[in-house]
């Protein structure tokens, strides 16, 4: 005859399922907990930057409202905004500034930067690899690279105009010469300091010099090379105004130069803001590219 369950057995709770994560099984809760501080830090950085921008705009508006300086010297944010609208379309039969909109001026300057600085980056990369792998090439090229690195762009721009005229060629040469030394120095230093153990291991398994450079040296030197590329584009962007002082229209540097002649300070400030914002975007794109090509750099 079956016995009835005891009071303790009747009131006992059913066994609860185990929530322990097996080895190799992803833990979603742990991943969310790790990502939450990262999202919080990102939102905090964005908030601080927006706050700083708002404070800067507020101070700018306050200074212009108090009329501490003439509007010709310090234009108001509203005047710069009107200049943006006027240079971005057609008003009273006039298209943009000197027949080109602001985005067209900026696009032409960016094309010059990418072509000129791109050529300088390629030349600097080749020179840096040769300097880092061949000691006699380093002895020959290092003084020339250091000499070019110390020269301000305007120092040799006049000579480039004499050689190539006032068209596109001197501007592109100026940007290329300005962008080459940072890449060459960074590449030579990174290549020369490649891990000796990895190089010797590649040679031990029969790799030739070219294979060692392409498979071992360049990947290990990639983070430093990308830093040099960022510096090169920054220097080239800061040199574009100097490159466009002569026959620079259309171009953002030529726009600034021409507006300065007629005391159009609102257009000058607008051009400076366009250069600054686009420069920040280019630098952010290069940083993203560096993180994609050398993801171990951020964890070093």
Coordinates of C-alpha atoms in Angstrom, one line a residue:
X1 CA 0.0 0.0 0.0
X2 CA 1.6 3.3 -1.1
X3 CA 2.4 5.7 1.6
X4 CA 1.3 9.4 1.4
X5 CA 4.0 11.9 1.1
X6 CA 5.1 13.7 4.2
X7 CA 4.4 17.3 4.9
X8 CA 8.1 18.2 4.2
X9 CA 8.0 16.5 0.8
X10 CA 4.7 18.1 -0.1
X11 CA 5.9 21.6 0.7
X12 CA 9.4 21.3 -0.7
X13 CA 10.2 23.6 -3.7
X14 CA 10.9 22.1 -7.1
X15 CA 14.6 22.1 -8.1
X16 CA 15.6 25.3 -9.9
X17 CA 17.4 25.1 -13.2
X18 CA 21.1 25.8 -13.1
X19 CA 22.2 29.1 -14.7
X20 CA 25.9 28.2 -14.7
X21 CA 27.6 29.0 -18.0
X22 CA 29.4 26.1 -19.5
X23 CA 32.9 26.4 -20.8
X24 CA 33.0 28.0 -24.2
X25 CA 29.4 29.3 -23.9
X26 CA 29.1 33.1 -24.3
X27 CA 27.8 34.9 -21.4
X28 CA 25.5 37.7 -22.6
X29 CA 25.0 39.2 -19.2
X30 CA 28.8 39.5 -18.7
X31 CA 29.2 41.1 -22.1
X32 CA 26.5 43.6 -21.4
X33 CA 28.1 44.5 -18.1
X34 CA 31.4 45.0 -19.8
X35 CA 29.9 47.1 -22.6
X36 CA 27.8 49.3 -20.3
X37 CA 30.8 51.3 -18.8
X38 CA 32.2 51.8 -22.3
X39 CA 28.8 53.2 -23.5
X40 CA 28.7 55.4 -20.4
X41 CA 32.2 56.7 -21.0
X42 CA 31.4 57.4 -24.7
X43 CA 28.2 59.3 -23.8
X44 CA 30.1 61.3 -21.2
X45 CA 32.8 62.3 -23.7
X46 CA 30.1 63.3 -26.3
X47 CA 28.3 65.3 -23.6
X48 CA 31.4 67.1 -22.5
X49 CA 32.3 68.0 -26.1
X50 CA 28.8 69.3 -26.8
X51 CA 28.9 71.3 -23.6
X52 CA 32.3 72.8 -24.5
X53 CA 31.0 73.7 -28.0
X54 CA 27.9 75.4 -26.5
X55 CA 30.0 77.4 -24.0
X56 CA 32.3 78.5 -26.8
X57 CA 29.4 79.6 -29.0
X58 CA 27.9 81.4 -26.0
X59 CA 31.1 83.3 -25.3
X60 CA 31.4 84.2 -28.9
X61 CA 27.9 85.6 -29.0
X62 CA 28.4 87.5 -25.8
X63 CA 31.6 89.1 -27.0
X64 CA 29.9 90.3 -30.2
X65 CA 26.7 91.4 -28.4
X66 CA 28.8 93.6 -26.0
X67 CA 30.5 95.1 -29.1
X68 CA 34.0 94.9 -27.5
X69 CA 35.5 94.9 -31.0
X70 CA 34.3 96.0 -34.4
X71 CA 32.2 93.5 -36.3
X72 CA 34.8 93.7 -39.1
X73 CA 37.3 92.3 -36.6
X74 CA 35.1 89.8 -34.8
X75 CA 32.0 88.8 -36.8
X76 CA 29.0 87.4 -34.9
X77 CA 27.8 83.8 -35.2
X78 CA 24.8 85.1 -37.1
X79 CA 27.0 86.9 -39.7
X80 CA 29.0 83.7 -40.2
X81 CA 25.8 81.7 -40.6
X82 CA 24.6 84.2 -43.3
X83 CA 27.9 83.9 -45.0
X84 CA 27.4 80.1 -45.0
X85 CA 24.0 80.5 -46.6
X86 CA 25.3 83.0 -49.2
X87 CA 28.3 80.8 -50.2
X88 CA 26.3 77.6 -50.4
X89 CA 23.8 78.6 -53.1
X90 CA 22.8 81.3 -55.5
X91 CA 21.7 84.7 -54.2
X92 CA 20.8 87.8 -56.3
X93 CA 22.2 86.1 -59.4
X94 CA 25.5 85.3 -57.7
X95 CA 26.5 81.7 -57.3
X96 CA 28.4 81.0 -54.1
X97 CA 31.7 82.9 -53.8
X98 CA 33.5 83.8 -57.0
X99 CA 31.2 81.5 -59.0
X100 CA 31.8 78.4 -56.8
X101 CA 29.9 77.2 -53.7
X102 CA 31.6 76.6 -50.4
X103 CA 31.5 72.8 -50.8
X104 CA 33.1 73.2 -54.3
X105 CA 35.9 75.3 -52.9
X106 CA 36.4 72.7 -50.1
X107 CA 36.2 69.8 -52.5
X108 CA 38.9 71.3 -54.8
X109 CA 41.2 71.9 -51.8
X110 CA 40.6 68.3 -50.6
X111 CA 41.5 67.0 -54.0
X112 CA 44.7 68.9 -54.0
X113 CA 45.5 67.5 -50.5
X114 CA 44.8 63.9 -51.3
X115 CA 46.7 64.0 -54.6
X116 CA 49.7 66.0 -53.3
X117 CA 49.9 64.5 -49.8
X118 CA 49.2 61.1 -51.2
X119 CA 52.2 61.3 -53.5
X120 CA 54.3 62.5 -50.5
X121 CA 53.1 59.6 -48.3
X122 CA 54.1 57.1 -51.0
X123 CA 57.5 58.7 -51.5
X124 CA 58.0 58.9 -47.7
X125 CA 57.0 55.2 -47.3
X126 CA 59.5 54.1 -50.0
X127 CA 62.3 56.3 -48.6
X128 CA 61.6 55.1 -45.0
X129 CA 61.7 51.4 -45.9
X130 CA 65.0 51.9 -47.7
X131 CA 66.4 54.0 -44.9
X132 CA 65.3 51.4 -42.3
X133 CA 66.7 48.4 -44.1
X134 CA 69.8 49.7 -45.9
X135 CA 72.3 51.5 -43.6
X136 CA 74.0 53.3 -46.5
X137 CA 70.7 54.7 -47.8
X138 CA 70.0 56.0 -44.4
X139 CA 73.4 57.8 -44.3
X140 CA 72.6 59.4 -47.7
X141 CA 68.9 60.3 -47.3
X142 CA 68.6 61.1 -43.6
X143 CA 70.2 64.6 -43.8
X144 CA 68.0 65.5 -46.8
X145 CA 64.8 64.4 -45.1
X146 CA 65.8 66.3 -41.9
X147 CA 66.5 69.4 -44.0
X148 CA 63.1 69.2 -45.7
X149 CA 61.4 68.6 -42.4
X150 CA 62.7 71.8 -40.9
X151 CA 61.7 74.0 -43.9
X152 CA 58.4 75.9 -43.6
X153 CA 56.3 75.4 -46.8
X154 CA 56.4 79.1 -47.8
X155 CA 60.2 79.0 -47.8
X156 CA 60.3 76.9 -51.0
X157 CA 56.9 77.8 -52.5
X158 CA 58.3 80.8 -54.4
X159 CA 60.9 78.6 -55.9
X160 CA 58.3 76.1 -57.0
X161 CA 56.3 78.9 -58.7
X162 CA 59.5 79.8 -60.6
X163 CA 59.9 76.2 -61.7
X164 CA 56.4 75.2 -62.4
X165 CA 54.3 78.4 -62.9
X166 CA 51.2 79.4 -61.1
X167 CA 48.8 76.5 -62.0
X168 CA 48.2 73.3 -60.1
X169 CA 51.8 71.9 -60.2
X170 CA 53.5 74.1 -57.6
X171 CA 50.6 73.5 -55.1
X172 CA 50.8 69.7 -55.5
X173 CA 54.6 69.8 -55.2
X174 CA 54.3 71.9 -52.1
X175 CA 51.9 69.5 -50.4
X176 CA 53.9 66.5 -51.5
X177 CA 57.2 67.9 -50.1
X178 CA 55.5 68.9 -46.9
X179 CA 53.9 65.4 -46.4
X180 CA 56.9 63.3 -47.2
X181 CA 59.3 63.8 -44.3
X182 CA 57.0 62.7 -41.4
X183 CA 56.2 59.4 -43.2
X184 CA 59.8 58.8 -44.0
X185 CA 61.0 59.4 -40.5
X186 CA 58.3 57.3 -38.9
X187 CA 58.7 54.5 -41.3
X188 CA 62.5 54.4 -41.0
X189 CA 62.3 54.4 -37.2
X190 CA 59.7 51.7 -37.1
X191 CA 61.4 49.5 -39.7
X192 CA 64.8 49.8 -38.0
X193 CA 63.2 48.7 -34.7
X194 CA 61.4 45.7 -36.0
X195 CA 61.6 42.7 -33.6
X196 CA 64.9 40.9 -34.1
X197 CA 63.5 37.6 -33.0
X198 CA 60.8 37.6 -35.7
X199 CA 63.2 38.7 -38.4
X200 CA 65.7 35.9 -37.5
X201 CA 62.9 33.3 -37.3
X202 CA 61.8 34.3 -40.9
X203 CA 65.3 34.1 -42.2
X204 CA 65.8 30.7 -40.5
X205 CA 62.9 29.2 -42.4
X206 CA 64.4 30.4 -45.7
X207 CA 62.6 33.8 -46.3
X208 CA 64.4 36.2 -48.6
X209 CA 65.0 39.8 -47.8
X210 CA 61.9 41.0 -49.7
X211 CA 59.7 38.4 -48.0
X212 CA 61.1 39.4 -44.5
X213 CA 60.3 43.1 -45.2
X214 CA 56.8 42.5 -46.6
X215 CA 55.7 39.7 -44.2
X216 CA 57.5 40.6 -40.9
X217 CA 59.0 44.1 -40.9
X218 CA 56.1 46.1 -42.4
X219 CA 53.3 44.5 -40.4
X220 CA 55.2 45.2 -37.1
X221 CA 55.9 48.8 -38.2
X222 CA 52.4 49.5 -39.4
X223 CA 51.1 51.3 -36.3
X224 CA 54.1 53.8 -36.4
X225 CA 53.7 54.2 -40.1
X226 CA 50.0 55.1 -39.8
X227 CA 50.9 57.7 -37.1
X228 CA 53.3 59.3 -39.6
X229 CA 50.6 59.3 -42.3
X230 CA 48.2 61.1 -39.9
X231 CA 50.9 63.7 -39.2
X232 CA 51.6 64.1 -42.9
X233 CA 48.0 64.8 -43.8
X234 CA 47.8 67.3 -40.9
X235 CA 50.8 69.1 -42.1
X236 CA 49.5 69.1 -45.7
X237 CA 46.2 70.5 -44.6
X238 CA 47.9 73.3 -42.7
X239 CA 49.9 74.0 -45.8
X240 CA 47.0 74.2 -48.2
X241 CA 46.3 77.9 -47.4
X242 CA 49.9 78.7 -48.2
X243 CA 49.7 76.7 -51.4
X244 CA 46.5 78.5 -52.5
X245 CA 47.7 82.0 -51.9
X246 CA 48.8 82.2 -55.5
X247 CA 46.0 81.6 -58.0
X248 CA 44.1 79.6 -55.4
X249 CA 40.6 80.2 -56.6
X250 CA 38.7 78.0 -56.6
X251 CA 39.9 76.5 -53.3
X252 CA 39.2 77.1 -49.6
X253 CA 42.6 78.7 -49.1
X254 CA 42.0 81.0 -52.0
X255 CA 38.6 81.9 -50.7
X256 CA 40.1 82.9 -47.4
X257 CA 42.8 84.9 -49.1
X258 CA 40.4 86.7 -51.4
X259 CA 37.9 87.5 -48.6
X260 CA 40.7 88.9 -46.5
X261 CA 41.6 91.4 -49.2
X262 CA 38.0 92.9 -48.9
X263 CA 37.8 92.7 -45.1
X264 CA 35.1 90.0 -45.3
X265 CA 35.9 88.6 -41.9
X266 CA 32.7 86.5 -41.7
X267 CA 33.7 84.6 -44.9
X268 CA 37.3 84.3 -43.5
X269 CA 35.9 82.7 -40.3
X270 CA 33.6 80.5 -42.3
X271 CA 36.6 79.2 -44.4
X272 CA 38.6 78.6 -41.2
X273 CA 35.7 76.6 -39.7
X274 CA 35.3 74.6 -42.9
X275 CA 39.0 73.7 -42.8
X276 CA 38.9 72.8 -39.1
X277 CA 35.8 70.6 -39.4
X278 CA 36.9 68.8 -42.5
X279 CA 40.3 68.3 -40.9
X280 CA 38.8 66.7 -37.9
X281 CA 36.8 64.4 -40.1
X282 CA 39.9 63.4 -42.1
X283 CA 41.8 62.7 -38.9
X284 CA 38.9 60.6 -37.5
X285 CA 38.8 58.6 -40.7
X286 CA 42.6 58.0 -40.6
X287 CA 42.3 56.9 -36.9
X288 CA 39.5 54.5 -37.8
X289 CA 41.6 53.1 -40.7
X290 CA 44.5 52.7 -38.3
X291 CA 42.3 50.8 -35.9
X292 CA 41.1 48.5 -38.7
X293 CA 44.5 47.8 -40.2
X294 CA 46.4 47.5 -36.9
X295 CA 43.7 46.5 -34.3
X296 CA 46.4 45.5 -31.8
X297 CA 47.7 49.1 -31.6
X298 CA 44.9 50.1 -29.2
X299 CA 45.5 47.2 -26.9
X300 CA 49.3 47.7 -26.7

